[in-house]
mmCIF file of C-alpha atoms (C1' of nucleotides) in Angstrom:
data_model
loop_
_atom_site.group_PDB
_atom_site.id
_atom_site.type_symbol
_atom_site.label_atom_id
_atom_site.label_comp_id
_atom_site.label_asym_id
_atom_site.label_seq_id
_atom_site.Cartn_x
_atom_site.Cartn_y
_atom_site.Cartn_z
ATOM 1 C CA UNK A 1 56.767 -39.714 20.914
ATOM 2 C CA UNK A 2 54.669 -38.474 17.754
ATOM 3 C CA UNK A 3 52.329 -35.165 18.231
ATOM 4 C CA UNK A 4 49.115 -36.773 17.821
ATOM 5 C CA UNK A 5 46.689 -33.420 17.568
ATOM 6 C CA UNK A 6 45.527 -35.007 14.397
ATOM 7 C CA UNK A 7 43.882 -38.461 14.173
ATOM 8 C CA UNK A 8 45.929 -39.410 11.166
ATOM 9 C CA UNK A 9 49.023 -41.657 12.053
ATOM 10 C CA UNK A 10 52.427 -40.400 10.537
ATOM 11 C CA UNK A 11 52.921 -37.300 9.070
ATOM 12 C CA UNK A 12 52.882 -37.750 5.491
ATOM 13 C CA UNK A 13 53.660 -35.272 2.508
ATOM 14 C CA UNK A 14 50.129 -36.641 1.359
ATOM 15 C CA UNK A 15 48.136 -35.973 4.370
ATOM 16 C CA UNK A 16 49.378 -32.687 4.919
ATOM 17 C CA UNK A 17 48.302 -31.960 0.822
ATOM 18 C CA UNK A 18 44.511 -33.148 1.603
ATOM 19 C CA UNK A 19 44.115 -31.453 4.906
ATOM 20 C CA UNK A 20 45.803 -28.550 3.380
ATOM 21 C CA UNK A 21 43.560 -28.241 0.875
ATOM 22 C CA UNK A 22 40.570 -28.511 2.735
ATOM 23 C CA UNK A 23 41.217 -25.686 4.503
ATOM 24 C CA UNK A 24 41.365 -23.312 1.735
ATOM 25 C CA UNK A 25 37.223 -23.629 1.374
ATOM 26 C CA UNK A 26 34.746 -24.234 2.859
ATOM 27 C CA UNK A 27 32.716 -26.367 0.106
ATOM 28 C CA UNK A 28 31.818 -29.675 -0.037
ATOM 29 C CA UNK A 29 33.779 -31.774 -2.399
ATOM 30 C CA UNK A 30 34.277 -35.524 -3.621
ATOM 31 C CA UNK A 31 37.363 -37.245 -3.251
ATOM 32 C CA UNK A 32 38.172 -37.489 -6.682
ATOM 33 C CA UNK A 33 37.961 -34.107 -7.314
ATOM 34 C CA UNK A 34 40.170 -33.480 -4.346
ATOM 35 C CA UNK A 35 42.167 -35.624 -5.817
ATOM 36 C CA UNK A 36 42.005 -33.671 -9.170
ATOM 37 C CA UNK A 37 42.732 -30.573 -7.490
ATOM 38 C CA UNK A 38 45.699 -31.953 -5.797
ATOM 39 C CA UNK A 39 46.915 -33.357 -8.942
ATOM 40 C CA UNK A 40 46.265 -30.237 -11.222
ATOM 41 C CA UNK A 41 48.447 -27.810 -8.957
ATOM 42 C CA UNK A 42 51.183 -31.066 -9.352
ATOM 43 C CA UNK A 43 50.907 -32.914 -6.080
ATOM 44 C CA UNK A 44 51.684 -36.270 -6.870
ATOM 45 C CA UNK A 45 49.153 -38.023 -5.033
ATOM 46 C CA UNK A 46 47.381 -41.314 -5.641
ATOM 47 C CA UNK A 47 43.024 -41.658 -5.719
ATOM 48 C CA UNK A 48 43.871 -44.587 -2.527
ATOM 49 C CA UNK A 49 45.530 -42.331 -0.267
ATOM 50 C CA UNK A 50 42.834 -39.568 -0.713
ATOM 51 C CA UNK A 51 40.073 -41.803 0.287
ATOM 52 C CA UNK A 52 41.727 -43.024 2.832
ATOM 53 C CA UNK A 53 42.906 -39.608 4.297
ATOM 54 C CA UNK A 54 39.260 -38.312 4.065
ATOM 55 C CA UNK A 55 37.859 -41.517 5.657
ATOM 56 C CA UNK A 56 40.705 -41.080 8.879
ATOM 57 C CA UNK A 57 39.627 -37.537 9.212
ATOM 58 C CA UNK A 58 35.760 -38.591 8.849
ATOM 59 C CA UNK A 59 36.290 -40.992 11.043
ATOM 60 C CA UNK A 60 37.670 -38.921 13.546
ATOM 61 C CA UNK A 61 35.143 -36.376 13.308
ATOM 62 C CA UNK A 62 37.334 -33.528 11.455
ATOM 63 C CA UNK A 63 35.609 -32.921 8.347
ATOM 64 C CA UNK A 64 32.233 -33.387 7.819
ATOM 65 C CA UNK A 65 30.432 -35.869 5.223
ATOM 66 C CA UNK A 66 27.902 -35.841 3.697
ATOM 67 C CA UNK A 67 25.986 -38.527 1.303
ATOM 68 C CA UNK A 68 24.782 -37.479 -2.422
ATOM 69 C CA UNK A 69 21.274 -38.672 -3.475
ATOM 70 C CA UNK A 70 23.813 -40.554 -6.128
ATOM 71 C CA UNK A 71 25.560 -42.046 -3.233
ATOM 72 C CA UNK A 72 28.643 -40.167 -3.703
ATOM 73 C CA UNK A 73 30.547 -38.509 -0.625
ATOM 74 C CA UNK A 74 31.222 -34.705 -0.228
ATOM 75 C CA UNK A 75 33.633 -33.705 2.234
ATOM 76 C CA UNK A 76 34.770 -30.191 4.201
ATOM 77 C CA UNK A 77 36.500 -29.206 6.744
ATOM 78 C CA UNK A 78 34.589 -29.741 10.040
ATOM 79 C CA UNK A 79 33.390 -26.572 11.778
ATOM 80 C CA UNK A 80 32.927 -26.928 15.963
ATOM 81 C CA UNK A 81 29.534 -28.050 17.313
ATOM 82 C CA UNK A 82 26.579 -30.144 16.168
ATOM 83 C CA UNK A 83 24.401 -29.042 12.868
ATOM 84 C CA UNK A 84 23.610 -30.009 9.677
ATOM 85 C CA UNK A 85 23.720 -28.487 6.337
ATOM 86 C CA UNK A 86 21.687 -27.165 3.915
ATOM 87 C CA UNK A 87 23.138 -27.744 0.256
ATOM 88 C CA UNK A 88 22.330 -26.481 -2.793
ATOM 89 C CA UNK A 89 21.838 -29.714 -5.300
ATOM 90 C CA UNK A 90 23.261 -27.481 -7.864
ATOM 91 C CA UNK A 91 26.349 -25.844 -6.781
ATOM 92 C CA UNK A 92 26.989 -27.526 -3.566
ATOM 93 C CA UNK A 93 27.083 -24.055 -1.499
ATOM 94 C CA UNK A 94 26.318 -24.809 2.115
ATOM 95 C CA UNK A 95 24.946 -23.478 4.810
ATOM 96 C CA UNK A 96 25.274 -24.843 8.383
ATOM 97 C CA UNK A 97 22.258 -25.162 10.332
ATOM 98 C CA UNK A 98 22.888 -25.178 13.687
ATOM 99 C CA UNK A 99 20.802 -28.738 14.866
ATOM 100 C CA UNK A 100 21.193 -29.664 18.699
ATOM 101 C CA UNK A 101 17.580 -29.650 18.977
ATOM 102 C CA UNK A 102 16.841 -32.356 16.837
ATOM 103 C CA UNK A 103 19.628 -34.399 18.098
ATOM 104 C CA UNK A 104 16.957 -33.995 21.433
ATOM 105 C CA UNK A 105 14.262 -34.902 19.252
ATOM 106 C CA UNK A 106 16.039 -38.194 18.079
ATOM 107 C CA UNK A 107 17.074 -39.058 21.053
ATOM 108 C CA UNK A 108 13.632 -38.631 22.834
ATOM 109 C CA UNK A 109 11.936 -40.646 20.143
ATOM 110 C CA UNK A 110 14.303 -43.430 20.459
ATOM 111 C CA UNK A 111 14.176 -44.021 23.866
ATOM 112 C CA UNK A 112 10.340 -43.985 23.593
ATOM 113 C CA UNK A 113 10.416 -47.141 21.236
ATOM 114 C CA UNK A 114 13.626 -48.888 23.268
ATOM 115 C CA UNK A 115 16.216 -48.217 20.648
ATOM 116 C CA UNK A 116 19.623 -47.291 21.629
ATOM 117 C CA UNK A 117 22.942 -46.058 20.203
ATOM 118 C CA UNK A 118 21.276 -43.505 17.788
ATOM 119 C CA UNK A 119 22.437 -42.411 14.949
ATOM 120 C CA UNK A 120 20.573 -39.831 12.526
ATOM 121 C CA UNK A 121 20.597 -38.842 9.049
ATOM 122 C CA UNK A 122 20.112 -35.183 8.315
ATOM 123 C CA UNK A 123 20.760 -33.224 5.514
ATOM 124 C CA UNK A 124 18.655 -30.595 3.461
ATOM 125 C CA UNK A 125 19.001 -30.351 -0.540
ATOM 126 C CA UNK A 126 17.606 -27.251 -1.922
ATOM 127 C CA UNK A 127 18.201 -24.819 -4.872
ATOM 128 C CA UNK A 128 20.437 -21.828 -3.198
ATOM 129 C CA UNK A 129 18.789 -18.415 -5.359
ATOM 130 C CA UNK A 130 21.487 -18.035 -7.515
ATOM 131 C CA UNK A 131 21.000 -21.722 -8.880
ATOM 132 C CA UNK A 132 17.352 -20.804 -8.899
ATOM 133 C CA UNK A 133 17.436 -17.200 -10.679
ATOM 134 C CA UNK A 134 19.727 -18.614 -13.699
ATOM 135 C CA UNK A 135 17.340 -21.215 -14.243
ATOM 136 C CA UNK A 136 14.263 -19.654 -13.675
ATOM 137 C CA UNK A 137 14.629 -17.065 -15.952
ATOM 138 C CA UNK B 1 -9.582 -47.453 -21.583
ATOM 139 C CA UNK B 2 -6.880 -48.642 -18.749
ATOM 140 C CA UNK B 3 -7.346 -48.342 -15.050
ATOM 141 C CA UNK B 4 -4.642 -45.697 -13.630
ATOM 142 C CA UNK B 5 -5.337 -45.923 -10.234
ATOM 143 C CA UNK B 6 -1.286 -46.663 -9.461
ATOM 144 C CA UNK B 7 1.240 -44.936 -11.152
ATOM 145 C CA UNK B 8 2.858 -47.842 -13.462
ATOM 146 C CA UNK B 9 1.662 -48.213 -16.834
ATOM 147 C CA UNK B 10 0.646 -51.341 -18.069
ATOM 148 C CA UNK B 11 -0.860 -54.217 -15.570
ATOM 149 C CA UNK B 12 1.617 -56.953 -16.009
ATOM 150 C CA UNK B 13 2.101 -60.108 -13.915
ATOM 151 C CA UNK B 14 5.247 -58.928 -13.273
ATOM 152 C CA UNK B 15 4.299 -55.401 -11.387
ATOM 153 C CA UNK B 16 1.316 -57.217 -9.922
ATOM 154 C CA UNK B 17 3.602 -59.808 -8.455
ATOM 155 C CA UNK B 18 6.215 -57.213 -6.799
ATOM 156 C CA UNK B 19 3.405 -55.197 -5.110
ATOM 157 C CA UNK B 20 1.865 -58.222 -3.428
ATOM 158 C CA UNK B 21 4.711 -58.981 -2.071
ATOM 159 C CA UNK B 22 4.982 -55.382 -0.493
ATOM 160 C CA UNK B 23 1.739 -56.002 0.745
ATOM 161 C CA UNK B 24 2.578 -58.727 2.958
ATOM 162 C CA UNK B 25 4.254 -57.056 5.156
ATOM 163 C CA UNK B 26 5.877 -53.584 6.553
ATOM 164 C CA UNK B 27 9.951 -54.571 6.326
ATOM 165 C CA UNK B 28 12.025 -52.867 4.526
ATOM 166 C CA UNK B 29 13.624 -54.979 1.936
ATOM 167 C CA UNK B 30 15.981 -54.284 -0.720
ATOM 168 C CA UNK B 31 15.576 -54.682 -4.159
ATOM 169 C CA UNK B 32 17.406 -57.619 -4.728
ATOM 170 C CA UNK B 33 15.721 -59.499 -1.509
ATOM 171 C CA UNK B 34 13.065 -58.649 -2.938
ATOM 172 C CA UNK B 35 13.424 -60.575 -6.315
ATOM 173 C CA UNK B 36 14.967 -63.317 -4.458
ATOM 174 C CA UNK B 37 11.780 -64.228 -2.702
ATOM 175 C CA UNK B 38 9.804 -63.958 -5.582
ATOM 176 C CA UNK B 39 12.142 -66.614 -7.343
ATOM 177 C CA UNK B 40 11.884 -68.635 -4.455
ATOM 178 C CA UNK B 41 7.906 -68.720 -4.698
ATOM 179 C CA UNK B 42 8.655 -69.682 -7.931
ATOM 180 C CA UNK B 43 7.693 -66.283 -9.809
ATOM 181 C CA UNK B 44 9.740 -65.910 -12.557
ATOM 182 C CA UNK B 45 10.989 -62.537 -12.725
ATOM 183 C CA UNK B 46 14.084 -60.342 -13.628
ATOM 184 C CA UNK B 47 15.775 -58.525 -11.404
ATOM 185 C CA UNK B 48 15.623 -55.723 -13.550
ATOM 186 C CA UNK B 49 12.563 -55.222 -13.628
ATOM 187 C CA UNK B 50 12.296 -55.648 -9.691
ATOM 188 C CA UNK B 51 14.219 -52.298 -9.804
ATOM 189 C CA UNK B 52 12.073 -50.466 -12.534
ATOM 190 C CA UNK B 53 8.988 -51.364 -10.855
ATOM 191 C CA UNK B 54 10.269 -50.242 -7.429
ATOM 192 C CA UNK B 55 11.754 -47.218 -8.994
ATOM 193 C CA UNK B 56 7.955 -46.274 -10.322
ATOM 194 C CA UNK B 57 6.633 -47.064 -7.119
ATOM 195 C CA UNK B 58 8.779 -44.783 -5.429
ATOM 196 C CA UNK B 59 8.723 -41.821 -7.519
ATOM 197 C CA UNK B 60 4.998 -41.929 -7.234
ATOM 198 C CA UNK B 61 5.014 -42.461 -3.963
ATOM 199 C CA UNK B 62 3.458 -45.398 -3.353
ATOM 200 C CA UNK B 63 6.556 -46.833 -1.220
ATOM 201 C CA UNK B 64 8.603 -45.139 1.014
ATOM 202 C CA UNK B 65 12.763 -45.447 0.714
ATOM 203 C CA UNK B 66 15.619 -45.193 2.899
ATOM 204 C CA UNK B 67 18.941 -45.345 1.882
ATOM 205 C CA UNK B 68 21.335 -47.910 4.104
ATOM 206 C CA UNK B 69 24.727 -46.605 4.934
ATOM 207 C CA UNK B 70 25.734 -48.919 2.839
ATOM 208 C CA UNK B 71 24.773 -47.098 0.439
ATOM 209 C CA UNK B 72 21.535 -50.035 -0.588
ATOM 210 C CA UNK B 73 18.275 -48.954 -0.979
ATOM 211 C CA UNK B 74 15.413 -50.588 1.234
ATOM 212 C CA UNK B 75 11.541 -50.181 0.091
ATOM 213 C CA UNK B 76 8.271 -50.805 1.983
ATOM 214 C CA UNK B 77 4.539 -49.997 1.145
ATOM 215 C CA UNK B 78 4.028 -46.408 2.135
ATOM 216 C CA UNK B 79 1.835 -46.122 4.601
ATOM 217 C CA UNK B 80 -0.471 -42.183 4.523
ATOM 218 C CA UNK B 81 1.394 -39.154 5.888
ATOM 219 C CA UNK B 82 4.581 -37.028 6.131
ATOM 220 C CA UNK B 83 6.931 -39.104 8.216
ATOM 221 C CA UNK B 84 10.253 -40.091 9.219
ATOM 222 C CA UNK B 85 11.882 -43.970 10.248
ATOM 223 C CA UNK B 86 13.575 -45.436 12.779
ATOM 224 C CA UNK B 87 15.195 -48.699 12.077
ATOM 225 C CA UNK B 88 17.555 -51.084 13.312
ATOM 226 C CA UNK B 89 20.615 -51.281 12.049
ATOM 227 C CA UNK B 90 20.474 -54.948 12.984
ATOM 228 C CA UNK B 91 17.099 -56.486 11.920
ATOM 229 C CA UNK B 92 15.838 -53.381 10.106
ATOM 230 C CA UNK B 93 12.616 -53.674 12.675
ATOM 231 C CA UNK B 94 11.521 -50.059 11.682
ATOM 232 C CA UNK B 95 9.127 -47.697 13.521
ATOM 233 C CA UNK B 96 7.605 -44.893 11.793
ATOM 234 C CA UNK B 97 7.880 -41.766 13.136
ATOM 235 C CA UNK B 98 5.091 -38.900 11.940
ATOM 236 C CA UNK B 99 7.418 -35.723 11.308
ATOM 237 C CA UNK B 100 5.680 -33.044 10.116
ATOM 238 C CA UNK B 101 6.916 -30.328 12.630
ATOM 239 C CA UNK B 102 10.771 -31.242 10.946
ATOM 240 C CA UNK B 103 9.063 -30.437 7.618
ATOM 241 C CA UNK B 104 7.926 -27.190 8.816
ATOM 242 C CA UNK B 105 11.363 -26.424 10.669
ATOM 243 C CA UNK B 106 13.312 -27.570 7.382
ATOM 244 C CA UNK B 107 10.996 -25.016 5.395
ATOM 245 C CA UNK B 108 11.602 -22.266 7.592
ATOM 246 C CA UNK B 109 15.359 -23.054 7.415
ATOM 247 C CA UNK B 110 15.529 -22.975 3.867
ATOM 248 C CA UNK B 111 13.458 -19.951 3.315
ATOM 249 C CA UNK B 112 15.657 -17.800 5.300
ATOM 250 C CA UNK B 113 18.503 -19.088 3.864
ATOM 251 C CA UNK B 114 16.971 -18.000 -0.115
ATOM 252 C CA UNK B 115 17.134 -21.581 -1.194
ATOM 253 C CA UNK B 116 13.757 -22.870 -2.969
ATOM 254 C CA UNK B 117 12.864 -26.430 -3.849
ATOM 255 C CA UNK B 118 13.280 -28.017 -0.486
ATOM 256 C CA UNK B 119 13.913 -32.177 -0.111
ATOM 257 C CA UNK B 120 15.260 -33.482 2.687
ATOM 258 C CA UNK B 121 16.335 -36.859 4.567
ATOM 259 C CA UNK B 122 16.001 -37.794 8.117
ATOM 260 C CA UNK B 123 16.520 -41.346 8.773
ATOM 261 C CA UNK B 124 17.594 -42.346 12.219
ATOM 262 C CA UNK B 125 19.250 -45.658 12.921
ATOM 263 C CA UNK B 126 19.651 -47.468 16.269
ATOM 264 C CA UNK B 127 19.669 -50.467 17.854
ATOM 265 C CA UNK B 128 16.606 -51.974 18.553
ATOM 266 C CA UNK B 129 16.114 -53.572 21.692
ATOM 267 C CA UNK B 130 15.749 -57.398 21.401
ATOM 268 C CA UNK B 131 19.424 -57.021 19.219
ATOM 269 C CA UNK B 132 20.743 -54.771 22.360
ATOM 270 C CA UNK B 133 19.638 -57.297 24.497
ATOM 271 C CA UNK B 134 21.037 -60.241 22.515
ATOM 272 C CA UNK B 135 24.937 -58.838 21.841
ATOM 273 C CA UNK B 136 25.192 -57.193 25.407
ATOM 274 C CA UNK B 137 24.396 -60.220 27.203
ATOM 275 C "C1'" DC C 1 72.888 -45.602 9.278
ATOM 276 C "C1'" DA C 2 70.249 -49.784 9.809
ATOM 277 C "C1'" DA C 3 66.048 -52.045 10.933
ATOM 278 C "C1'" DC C 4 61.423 -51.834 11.234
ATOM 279 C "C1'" DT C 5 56.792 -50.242 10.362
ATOM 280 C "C1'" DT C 6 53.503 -47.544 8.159
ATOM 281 C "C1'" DT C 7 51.911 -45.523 4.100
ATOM 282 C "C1'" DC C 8 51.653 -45.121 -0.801
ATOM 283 C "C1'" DG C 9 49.456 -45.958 -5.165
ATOM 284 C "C1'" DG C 10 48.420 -48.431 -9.543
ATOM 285 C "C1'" DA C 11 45.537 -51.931 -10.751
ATOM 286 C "C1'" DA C 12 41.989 -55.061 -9.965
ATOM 287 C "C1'" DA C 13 37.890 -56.196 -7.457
ATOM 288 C "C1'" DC C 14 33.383 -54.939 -5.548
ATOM 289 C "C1'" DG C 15 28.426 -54.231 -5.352
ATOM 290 C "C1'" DG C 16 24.309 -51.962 -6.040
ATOM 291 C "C1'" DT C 17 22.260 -49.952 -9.734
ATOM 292 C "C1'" DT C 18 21.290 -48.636 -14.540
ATOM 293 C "C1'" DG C 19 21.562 -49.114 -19.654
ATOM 294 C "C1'" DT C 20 21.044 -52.036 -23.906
ATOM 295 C "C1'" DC C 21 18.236 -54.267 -27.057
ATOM 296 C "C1'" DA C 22 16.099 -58.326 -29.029
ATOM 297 C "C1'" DT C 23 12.033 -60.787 -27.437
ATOM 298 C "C1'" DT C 24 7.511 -61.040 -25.407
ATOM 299 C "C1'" DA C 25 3.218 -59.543 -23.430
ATOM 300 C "C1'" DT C 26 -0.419 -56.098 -23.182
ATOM 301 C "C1'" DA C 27 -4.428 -53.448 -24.591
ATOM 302 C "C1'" DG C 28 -6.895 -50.998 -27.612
ATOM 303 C "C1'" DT C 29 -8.906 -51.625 -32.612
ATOM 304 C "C1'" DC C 30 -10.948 -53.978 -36.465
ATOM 305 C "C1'" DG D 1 -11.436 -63.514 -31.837
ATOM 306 C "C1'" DA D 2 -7.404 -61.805 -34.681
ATOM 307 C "C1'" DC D 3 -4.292 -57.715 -35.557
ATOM 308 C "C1'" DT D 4 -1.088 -54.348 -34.470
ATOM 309 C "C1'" DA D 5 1.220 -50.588 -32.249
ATOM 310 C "C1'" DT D 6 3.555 -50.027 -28.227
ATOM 311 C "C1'" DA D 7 5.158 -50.717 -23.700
ATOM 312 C "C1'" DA D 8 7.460 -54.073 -20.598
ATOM 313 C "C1'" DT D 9 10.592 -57.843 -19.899
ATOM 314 C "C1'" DG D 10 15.040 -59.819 -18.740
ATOM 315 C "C1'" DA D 11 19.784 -61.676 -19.606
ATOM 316 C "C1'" DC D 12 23.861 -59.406 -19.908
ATOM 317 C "C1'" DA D 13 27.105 -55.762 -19.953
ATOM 318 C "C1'" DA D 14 28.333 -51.299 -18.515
ATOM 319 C "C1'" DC D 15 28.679 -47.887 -14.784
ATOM 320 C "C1'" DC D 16 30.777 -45.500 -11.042
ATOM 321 C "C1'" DG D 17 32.208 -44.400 -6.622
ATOM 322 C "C1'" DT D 18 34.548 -46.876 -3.397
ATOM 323 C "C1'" DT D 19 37.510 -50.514 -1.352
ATOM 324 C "C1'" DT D 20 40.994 -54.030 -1.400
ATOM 325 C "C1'" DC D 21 45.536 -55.978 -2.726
ATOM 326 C "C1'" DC D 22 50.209 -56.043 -2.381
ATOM 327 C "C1'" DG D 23 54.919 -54.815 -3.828
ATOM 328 C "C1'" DA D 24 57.435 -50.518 -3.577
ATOM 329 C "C1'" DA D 25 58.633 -46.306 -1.231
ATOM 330 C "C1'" DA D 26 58.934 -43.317 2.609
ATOM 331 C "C1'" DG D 27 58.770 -42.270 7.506
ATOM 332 C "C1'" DT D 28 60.409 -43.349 12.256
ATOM 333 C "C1'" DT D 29 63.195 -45.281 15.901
ATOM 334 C "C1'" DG D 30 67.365 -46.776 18.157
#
DNA sequence: CAACTTTCGGAAACGGTTGTCATTATAGTC
DNA sequence: GACTATAATGACAACCGTTTCCGAAAGTTG
């Protein structure tokens, strides 16, 4: 029987490259520039099996997503326990914001108006003060 | 001199035809339902300048947006005030939510955190419950 | 090692949205 | 009412991140 710690299926040189690399940081990064990355230090890896690597892992909850205003996805390594992130729209550099209370908040709300199965939407875009000083001045 | 009481420029049949039909009713439709119905009423219009128009709208804030998983955009006449949706991920019935204490708590977040500039997006998606009640039984 | 199954990955398809640009409509001006 | 500068229109093509297809390659099991 197969060690199934992971939600991915077999253990693949490929895999093992994308979850590798996400470990290294903790930023939030596309697929295709995972994919870049992979390819740049020579990993031969194709754009298919990245998205589908990062959608298994999404899927099973160990990395986090999140949605651009552009639509595009950023991913990163999932830390433990329900929150939300604050990104800068410039660099990407996160910060986790702890969230359980508005997971209670959601919840509440729904049940007041009969919905069920609730699923919310959170993320904050900011400018992080770096982004903000070079510009600024 | 023109009247500028909206945010679009000139008054053209066009516009005028688009935010009628927003008037008619709260749902959120997308862009390209949008310009279907107007077809089918016989109002000959392009679809690309269903989008302009609803782009305008939307930057000035005269409709509200929430982006679909899918990654689609849905508009709706704004009604006054800071506040959040809940919609079906079924029938898109949507109930507005006034959220002005996450504004405040999003604020405080960011300011600790040095990062200026703050947007953010809550949407939360459920089931409402005439769809619950029509798949479970 | 052989047989079987999953995964890979290049290329093509997808779908909502945006850009292009010649044509048309609008709104001040004469 | 015409005239004209200028903004808006709309058919079509381009975009772009993502997904699908499917034959080839690699992993796994007995």
């Amino acid at each position: 029987m197969a060690e199934e710690a992971h939600g991915l299926g077999r253990h693949t040189r490929q895999r093992q490259q994308v979850t590798a690399l996400l470990e290294e940081t903790d930023e939030f990064r596309s697929a295709q520039r995972l994919h870049e990355m992979l390819r740049a230090r020579g990993v031969p890896v194709g754009l298919t099996t990245v998205y589908r690597t990062l959608q298994i892992l999404a899927e099973t909850g160990e990395v986090d997503v999140i949605r651009l205003p552009s639509g595009e996805h950023l991913y990163r390594r999932c830390s433990a326990g329900r929150h939300h992130h604050l990104v800068c729209r410039h660099c990407a550099r996160t910060v986790e914001i702890p969230g359980p209370g508005v997971d209670q908040w959601a919840g509440r709300i729904a049940l007041q108006h009969g919905y069920v199965d609730i699923a919310q939407t959170l993320e904050l875009f900011g400018t992080c003060a770096d982004c903000a000083a070079q510009s600024g001045t």
